[in-house]
Coordinates of C-alpha atoms in Angstrom, one line a residue:
Chain A
M934 CA -79.5 76.6 -54.4
S935 CA -78.0 80.0 -54.9
V936 CA -74.0 80.1 -53.1
R937 CA -74.4 82.9 -51.2
E938 CA -71.6 84.5 -48.7
Q939 CA -71.8 84.9 -45.5
Y940 CA -70.4 87.0 -42.8
S941 CA -69.2 85.3 -39.7
V942 CA -70.2 87.0 -36.5
A943 CA -68.7 86.4 -32.9
I944 CA -70.9 87.6 -30.1
I945 CA -69.5 89.3 -27.3
E946 CA -72.2 89.2 -24.5
P947 CA -72.4 89.0 -20.9
S948 CA -75.7 88.1 -20.5
R949 CA -76.7 84.7 -22.6
I950 CA -80.7 86.1 -23.5
V951 CA -79.6 88.9 -25.5
S952 CA -76.5 86.7 -27.2
E953 CA -79.0 84.1 -27.6
G954 CA -81.9 86.3 -29.0
L955 CA -79.6 88.0 -31.5
S956 CA -78.1 84.6 -32.5
A957 CA -82.0 83.9 -33.6
I958 CA -82.2 87.4 -34.9
L959 CA -79.2 86.3 -37.4
H960 CA -79.9 82.7 -38.4
D961 CA -81.8 83.0 -41.6
S962 CA -79.9 86.1 -42.7
D963 CA -76.4 86.6 -44.5
F964 CA -74.5 86.9 -41.1
R965 CA -73.8 84.1 -39.2
V966 CA -72.6 83.6 -35.2
V967 CA -69.9 81.2 -35.0
R968 CA -68.9 82.0 -31.7
Q969 CA -70.2 83.7 -28.4
F970 CA -68.3 85.1 -25.5
E971 CA -68.6 86.8 -22.0
T972 CA -65.5 88.7 -21.9
V973 CA -63.1 90.3 -23.8
D974 CA -60.4 88.1 -23.0
D975 CA -61.8 85.3 -23.6
F976 CA -62.3 86.8 -27.1
N977 CA -59.0 87.7 -27.7
Q978 CA -57.8 84.2 -26.4
W979 CA -59.6 82.7 -29.3
E980 CA -59.1 84.5 -31.8
A981 CA -55.4 84.6 -30.8
A982 CA -55.1 81.6 -31.7
L983 CA -57.1 81.6 -34.9
P984 CA -55.0 81.9 -38.5
E985 CA -55.5 85.2 -40.1
E986 CA -58.0 83.8 -42.9
K987 CA -60.2 82.2 -40.3
R988 CA -61.1 85.4 -38.1
V989 CA -64.9 86.5 -37.9
D990 CA -65.9 89.3 -40.0
I991 CA -67.7 91.2 -37.4
V992 CA -67.4 91.4 -33.4
L993 CA -70.5 92.4 -31.9
L994 CA -69.5 94.0 -28.5
N995 CA -71.0 94.9 -26.0
P996 CA -69.6 98.4 -24.6
V997 CA -69.8 98.1 -21.0
L998 CA -67.2 95.2 -21.3
L999 CA -64.9 97.5 -22.0
G1000 CA -65.1 99.2 -18.4
T1001 CA -65.6 103.0 -18.3
H1002 CA -62.0 104.2 -19.8
P1003 CA -62.8 106.6 -22.7
S1004 CA -58.8 106.2 -23.4
Q1005 CA -59.4 102.5 -24.5
P1006 CA -57.9 101.6 -27.3
L1007 CA -60.2 99.2 -28.9
N1008 CA -57.7 99.1 -31.8
G1009 CA -54.9 97.2 -30.0
L1010 CA -58.1 95.2 -28.6
F1011 CA -59.0 94.2 -32.1
P1012 CA -55.5 94.5 -33.9
D1013 CA -57.8 93.2 -37.1
A1014 CA -58.6 96.4 -39.1
C1015 CA -60.2 93.8 -41.3
S1016 CA -63.4 93.0 -39.4
S1017 CA -66.2 95.5 -38.5
L1018 CA -66.8 96.4 -34.6
V1019 CA -70.5 96.5 -34.2
A1020 CA -71.9 98.6 -30.3
M1021 CA -74.7 96.4 -29.3
L1022 CA -76.5 99.0 -26.0
Y1023 CA -79.0 98.4 -24.2
S1024 CA -78.1 100.8 -21.2
Y1025 CA -76.2 104.6 -22.2
I1026 CA -73.1 104.6 -23.3
P1027 CA -71.4 107.9 -23.5
P1028 CA -70.9 108.8 -27.3
E1029 CA -67.3 109.1 -26.6
L1030 CA -66.7 105.2 -26.3
L1031 CA -68.1 104.8 -29.5
L1032 CA -66.3 106.8 -31.8
E1033 CA -64.4 103.1 -32.5
F1034 CA -67.2 101.5 -33.5
D1035 CA -68.0 101.3 -37.0
A1036 CA -71.6 100.5 -35.9
T1037 CA -74.2 100.5 -33.0
I1038 CA -77.3 98.7 -32.8
G1039 CA -79.7 98.9 -30.2
I1040 CA -82.4 96.4 -27.8
D1041 CA -85.2 98.3 -29.1
D1042 CA -84.2 97.6 -33.1
A1043 CA -86.2 95.8 -35.3
P1044 CA -84.5 92.4 -36.9
T1045 CA -84.1 94.3 -40.2
T1046 CA -82.8 96.7 -39.1
I1047 CA -80.2 94.8 -37.1
I1048 CA -79.5 93.2 -40.4
E1049 CA -79.4 96.5 -42.6
K1050 CA -76.6 98.3 -40.2
L1051 CA -74.4 94.9 -40.2
R1052 CA -74.2 95.5 -43.8
D1053 CA -73.3 98.6 -43.4
A1054 CA -70.8 97.5 -41.1
V1055 CA -69.1 95.2 -43.2
A1056 CA -68.7 98.3 -45.8
T1057 CA -67.4 100.0 -43.9
A1058 CA -64.4 97.9 -42.9
A1059 CA -64.2 97.0 -46.6
K1060 CA -63.4 100.3 -47.1
R1061 CA -61.0 100.7 -44.5
L1062 CA -59.0 97.9 -46.1
D1063 CA -59.3 99.5 -49.2
C1064 CA -57.5 102.2 -47.5
Q1065 CA -54.3 99.6 -46.7
N1066 CA -54.0 98.4 -49.4
I1067 CA -53.6 101.9 -51.0
D1068 CA -51.2 102.5 -48.7
K1069 CA -49.4 99.3 -49.8
Q1070 CA -48.7 100.7 -53.0
E1071 CA -45.1 101.5 -54.4
L1072 CA -42.1 103.4 -52.7
T1073 CA -41.8 107.1 -53.3
K1074 CA -38.8 108.5 -54.8
R1075 CA -37.3 109.0 -51.2
E1076 CA -38.0 105.5 -49.5
K1077 CA -36.5 103.8 -53.2
E1078 CA -33.5 106.7 -52.3
I1079 CA -32.9 105.1 -48.4
L1080 CA -33.8 101.4 -50.2
A1081 CA -30.4 102.0 -52.4
Y1082 CA -28.2 102.9 -49.2
V1083 CA -30.0 100.2 -46.8
V1084 CA -29.2 97.7 -49.3
K1085 CA -25.4 99.4 -50.2
G1086 CA -24.9 98.1 -46.6
L1087 CA -24.9 102.1 -44.6
T1088 CA -25.9 102.4 -41.6
N1089 CA -29.3 104.2 -40.5
K1090 CA -26.5 107.1 -39.2
E1091 CA -25.2 107.4 -42.3
I1092 CA -27.9 107.4 -44.4
G1093 CA -28.9 110.5 -42.4
E1094 CA -26.4 112.2 -42.6
K1095 CA -26.4 111.9 -46.4
L1096 CA -29.4 112.9 -46.9
C1097 CA -29.3 115.6 -44.0
I1098 CA -32.4 114.0 -42.7
S1099 CA -32.7 112.6 -38.5
I1100 CA -32.6 109.0 -37.6
H1101 CA -35.6 109.3 -36.6
T1102 CA -36.8 110.2 -40.3
V1103 CA -34.2 107.1 -41.8
I1104 CA -36.7 104.8 -39.3
S1105 CA -39.8 105.4 -40.0
H1106 CA -39.1 105.7 -43.8
R1107 CA -37.4 102.1 -43.0
K1108 CA -40.2 100.6 -41.8
N1109 CA -42.5 102.0 -44.0
I1110 CA -40.6 100.4 -46.7
V1111 CA -41.0 97.4 -44.7
H1112 CA -44.7 97.8 -44.5
K1113 CA -44.8 98.3 -48.0
T1114 CA -42.6 95.6 -50.0
G1115 CA -44.1 92.9 -46.9
I1116 CA -40.6 92.4 -46.7
K1117 CA -38.6 92.1 -43.9
T1118 CA -34.6 90.7 -44.0
V1119 CA -32.4 93.1 -45.5
S1120 CA -30.9 90.2 -47.9
G1121 CA -35.0 90.2 -49.0
L1122 CA -34.8 93.8 -49.2
L1123 CA -31.9 93.8 -52.1
M1124 CA -33.7 91.2 -54.0
Y1125 CA -36.6 93.6 -53.7
A1126 CA -34.2 96.3 -55.0
L1127 CA -32.6 94.6 -58.2
F1128 CA -35.3 93.4 -59.1
N1129 CA -37.3 96.8 -59.2
D1130 CA -34.3 98.8 -60.8
I1131 CA -33.5 100.6 -57.6
V1132 CA -29.9 99.3 -57.5
T1133 CA -28.4 97.8 -60.3
A1134 CA -25.8 94.4 -58.8
D1135 CA -22.5 96.3 -59.6
E1136 CA -23.3 98.4 -57.1
I1137 CA -23.6 96.1 -54.8
P1138 CA -20.4 95.3 -52.5
Q1139 CA -19.6 91.3 -53.4
E1140 CA -19.0 89.1 -50.6
Chain B
M353 CA -61.3 69.1 -42.5
M354 CA -59.7 66.3 -40.8
R355 CA -61.6 64.1 -38.1
R356 CA -60.0 63.8 -35.0
Q357 CA -61.0 60.4 -34.2
L358 CA -58.9 59.1 -36.7
F359 CA -55.8 59.6 -35.2
N360 CA -56.2 56.9 -32.9
E361 CA -53.9 54.0 -32.4
N362 CA -56.3 51.3 -33.8
S363 CA -56.4 53.6 -37.3
Q364 CA -54.8 52.0 -39.8
L365 CA -51.6 54.3 -41.0
A366 CA -52.5 54.0 -44.6
D367 CA -56.1 55.6 -43.7
L368 CA -53.8 59.0 -41.6
L369 CA -51.8 59.0 -44.9
L370 CA -55.1 58.9 -47.3
A371 CA -55.7 62.0 -45.0
N372 CA -53.3 63.8 -44.9
I373 CA -50.7 63.6 -47.2
K374 CA -47.9 66.2 -45.6
L375 CA -47.5 63.1 -42.7
M376 CA -45.6 62.2 -45.6
H377 CA -42.9 64.2 -44.1
I378 CA -42.9 63.4 -41.2
L379 CA -42.6 59.7 -41.8
P380 CA -38.7 59.6 -42.3
R381 CA -37.8 61.2 -38.5
F382 CA -39.6 58.2 -37.2
K383 CA -37.9 55.8 -38.9
I384 CA -40.9 54.2 -40.8
D385 CA -41.2 54.1 -44.2
V386 CA -44.5 54.0 -46.7
G387 CA -46.0 50.3 -47.8
V388 CA -47.3 48.8 -44.5
G389 CA -50.2 47.8 -45.7
E390 CA -52.9 47.2 -43.7
S391 CA -51.0 47.9 -40.1
T392 CA -52.6 49.5 -37.5
V393 CA -51.0 52.7 -35.6
K394 CA -50.5 50.5 -32.7
Q395 CA -48.3 47.9 -34.8
V396 CA -46.1 49.9 -36.6
C397 CA -45.5 52.3 -33.6
E398 CA -44.9 48.7 -31.4
E399 CA -42.8 47.6 -34.0
R400 CA -40.3 50.1 -33.8
N401 CA -40.1 51.1 -30.2
I402 CA -41.9 54.5 -31.0
S403 CA -44.4 56.7 -28.6
I404 CA -47.2 55.9 -29.7
P405 CA -48.4 59.2 -27.9
L406 CA -45.8 60.9 -28.8
F407 CA -46.3 59.3 -32.5
L408 CA -50.4 60.3 -32.4
M409 CA -49.5 63.8 -31.5
V410 CA -47.1 64.6 -34.3
C411 CA -49.5 63.5 -36.4
K412 CA -52.3 65.5 -34.7
V413 CA -50.4 69.1 -34.6
Y414 CA -49.7 68.6 -38.6
S415 CA -52.9 67.6 -39.6
L416 CA -55.7 69.9 -37.0
E417 CA -56.0 73.4 -36.9
N418 CA -56.3 74.5 -33.6
Y419 CA -55.3 71.8 -32.3
T420 CA -54.4 72.4 -28.6
I421 CA -52.1 70.0 -26.2
S422 CA -54.3 68.4 -23.1
Q423 CA -51.7 68.9 -20.3
A424 CA -52.2 64.4 -20.4
T425 CA -51.1 64.5 -23.4
V426 CA -47.4 66.6 -22.7
D427 CA -47.3 64.0 -19.4
S428 CA -47.5 61.2 -21.6
I429 CA -44.7 61.9 -24.1
P430 CA -41.3 60.5 -23.1
V431 CA -38.9 63.4 -23.2
D432 CA -36.1 61.2 -25.1
Q433 CA -38.2 60.5 -27.8
L434 CA -39.3 63.0 -28.6
L435 CA -35.6 65.1 -29.0
G436 CA -35.1 61.7 -31.1
Y437 CA -37.9 63.6 -33.1
L438 CA -36.7 66.7 -32.9
H439 CA -33.0 65.2 -34.1
N440 CA -33.7 63.6 -36.9
S441 CA -36.6 66.3 -38.0
H442 CA -33.3 68.8 -38.1
T443 CA -31.5 66.2 -39.7
D444 CA -33.8 66.2 -42.1
Y445 CA -34.6 69.9 -42.9
I446 CA -30.5 70.2 -43.1
E447 CA -30.0 67.5 -45.8
N448 CA -33.1 67.4 -47.6
R449 CA -36.1 70.0 -47.1
V450 CA -33.7 73.1 -47.2
P451 CA -31.4 72.0 -49.9
S452 CA -34.6 70.7 -52.1
V453 CA -35.8 74.4 -51.9
T454 CA -33.1 76.6 -52.7
N455 CA -32.1 74.2 -55.2
S456 CA -35.4 74.6 -56.8
I457 CA -34.7 78.6 -56.5
I458 CA -31.5 78.5 -58.2
D459 CA -33.3 76.9 -60.8
I460 CA -35.7 79.6 -61.9
T461 CA -33.8 83.0 -61.0
R462 CA -32.6 84.9 -63.5
S463 CA -28.8 84.6 -64.3
S464 CA -27.9 88.2 -64.0
Y465 CA -28.9 87.9 -60.6
S466 CA -28.4 84.5 -60.0
S467 CA -25.1 85.6 -58.1
H468 CA -27.6 87.5 -55.4
F469 CA -29.6 85.2 -55.1
K470 CA -26.9 82.4 -54.1
A471 CA -26.0 84.8 -51.5
F472 CA -29.8 85.0 -50.4
L473 CA -30.1 81.4 -50.2
Q474 CA -26.8 80.7 -48.9
K475 CA -27.5 83.3 -45.9
Y476 CA -30.4 81.2 -45.4
K477 CA -28.8 78.2 -45.4
E478 CA -26.5 78.9 -42.6
D479 CA -29.2 81.2 -40.9
T480 CA -31.4 77.9 -40.8
D481 CA -27.6 75.3 -40.1
N482 CA -26.9 78.2 -37.0
H483 CA -30.9 77.7 -35.8
F484 CA -30.6 74.2 -35.5
A485 CA -27.4 74.0 -34.0
Y486 CA -27.9 75.7 -31.6
E487 CA -30.4 73.3 -30.9
E488 CA -28.4 70.3 -31.7
E489 CA -25.8 71.9 -29.3
V490 CA -26.9 74.3 -26.5
L491 CA -30.7 72.8 -25.9
F492 CA -30.4 69.3 -26.1
P493 CA -27.1 68.3 -24.3
Y494 CA -28.7 70.7 -21.9
I495 CA -32.1 68.3 -21.8
N496 CA -29.8 64.7 -21.5
A497 CA -27.9 66.2 -18.2
L498 CA -31.0 66.8 -16.8
L499 CA -32.6 63.5 -17.5
K500 CA -29.4 62.1 -16.1
G501 CA -30.3 64.3 -12.9
E502 CA -27.5 66.8 -13.1
K503 CA -28.3 70.2 -12.5
T504 CA -27.1 73.3 -13.7
E505 CA -27.4 76.9 -13.3
R506 CA -25.9 78.2 -16.4
Y507 CA -28.9 77.4 -18.8
N508 CA -32.7 76.9 -18.2
I509 CA -35.3 76.2 -21.0
K510 CA -36.4 80.1 -20.3
E511 CA -33.9 81.1 -21.8
F512 CA -34.6 79.0 -25.5
Q513 CA -37.6 80.4 -25.1
A514 CA -36.3 84.0 -25.4
N515 CA -33.6 83.3 -28.2
H516 CA -36.1 81.5 -29.9
T517 CA -35.2 82.8 -33.3
N518 CA -37.8 82.6 -36.4
I519 CA -36.0 81.5 -39.5
Q520 CA -39.1 81.6 -40.9
E521 CA -38.6 85.1 -41.9
S522 CA -36.5 85.1 -44.7
L523 CA -38.8 82.3 -46.2
N524 CA -41.6 84.1 -46.1
D525 CA -39.9 86.9 -48.1
L526 CA -38.9 84.8 -50.6
K527 CA -42.4 83.7 -51.3
N528 CA -43.5 87.2 -51.7
L529 CA -40.0 87.9 -54.2
L530 CA -40.7 84.5 -55.6
I531 CA -44.4 85.5 -56.8
K532 CA -44.6 88.6 -57.3
Y533 CA -40.6 88.6 -59.4
A534 CA -40.0 85.2 -60.7
P535 CA -38.9 85.9 -64.3
R536 CA -41.1 85.6 -67.3
E537 CA -38.4 83.2 -69.1
V538 CA -38.2 80.6 -67.1
D539 CA -40.6 77.4 -67.9
F540 CA -44.0 77.6 -65.3
E541 CA -43.4 74.0 -63.9
K542 CA -40.2 74.7 -62.9
K543 CA -41.4 77.9 -60.7
R544 CA -44.2 76.1 -59.9
K545 CA -42.2 73.5 -58.2
A546 CA -40.1 75.8 -56.4
I547 CA -42.9 78.1 -54.9
S548 CA -44.7 75.1 -53.7
E549 CA -42.0 73.4 -52.1
L550 CA -41.4 77.0 -50.5
F551 CA -45.3 76.9 -49.4
L552 CA -45.0 73.3 -47.7
L553 CA -41.3 73.7 -45.8
E554 CA -43.2 76.9 -44.3
E555 CA -45.8 75.2 -43.1
D556 CA -43.9 72.4 -41.7
L557 CA -41.8 74.7 -40.3
N558 CA -44.1 76.9 -38.7
K559 CA -45.8 72.7 -36.7
H560 CA -41.8 71.9 -36.1
H561 CA -41.9 75.2 -34.0
V562 CA -44.9 74.4 -32.2
I563 CA -43.8 70.8 -31.3
E564 CA -40.6 72.7 -29.4
D565 CA -42.2 75.7 -27.8
E566 CA -45.2 74.2 -26.8
I567 CA -44.3 70.3 -25.8
L568 CA -40.5 70.0 -25.4
V569 CA -40.7 73.7 -23.3
A570 CA -44.0 72.5 -21.3
L571 CA -41.6 68.9 -20.7
V572 CA -38.5 70.2 -19.6
S573 CA -39.8 72.6 -17.4
A574 CA -41.6 70.0 -15.4
I575 CA -38.3 68.5 -15.2
E576 CA -36.7 71.5 -14.2
K577 CA -39.0 71.6 -11.4
G578 CA -38.8 68.1 -10.4
L579 CA -42.3 67.5 -11.2
R580 CA -41.4 65.1 -14.0

């Protein structure tokens, strides 16, 4: 028997008949329904307790559960951008409410169509992840400049004055530096700067 | 995944350790040594006057993913013994685990950067010491006074919750830096040792925090409200 990669799916749907039906349709596919929820809150509670690597690949959600407010930020509900979000429709939902979903499936879709759509949704999420990884690449020249000042112990205000930029801009650069390097503490950033030859050891004030 | 049923007072202590070797770290905090033969959890705990629910709870926190602690479990834990366990854990971190990790890291860092690495590690050690010292010098005396029935307006457990700092952040930075930039010329075995120890310590501290944030806080809030 060959080993096949399986994608995990969570269903958030108030109707038990619909979620059981979907689970049955997906049973023999490469999608595995790990859990069914009746409300978004239940799902969020469950997901919050999971370690990152255990999060589901696909969240199938009936958009009715989000209410009718179009500005409701879905990304806030599903902070994990690695998962695909798929809408499950069996009544009319205004298209502006579906913008944040990676795909939609309808109650009339054939099982093969559903599976195809889910595959597409997984591919969309994978692309999104690639974009995030690109974001994570090397620091820009400006960011390196700012990092050098940070590890030399300058305040945001002093850095802003040196480079003739606002404190606001300095803070935003610093956020990007933390995001790109994954390093949060100033002493960690100092080590990073040394390893990457952004500063040399003798430029750093010794305590 | 480990079976929940294994964590039972009639199980052999040896079986628990065979299932999860990380439990080795909690043994000294209960003053238990290895080499207890076929003794069950119940026998080992009774001989040493250790609360069985406390011991099993700690084992489960360290072994089961997504273990949610029930109210009944919380209610069955004696606060004084929990404090003793946490105190012994702090001593273990300060005297053994943290120095061991920092020494392994100093061992692999390049000579030209070593003074900075030393400074980073020194700061990390100080942060850790301060973190535990706060609990030992402010929180625990408060709880001990509470257990004796003394009430104070000046401090409560909510303040601890609000100020419970995260000392894992610097550990996380260290992991990140070592994996990406550990010097090539250093022996791989040394790097393996340092990085593995770092991961184990971080995991251990995460569990330690679960016990403090979920069990200790729940128990102390109950005492504050006069429920215990």
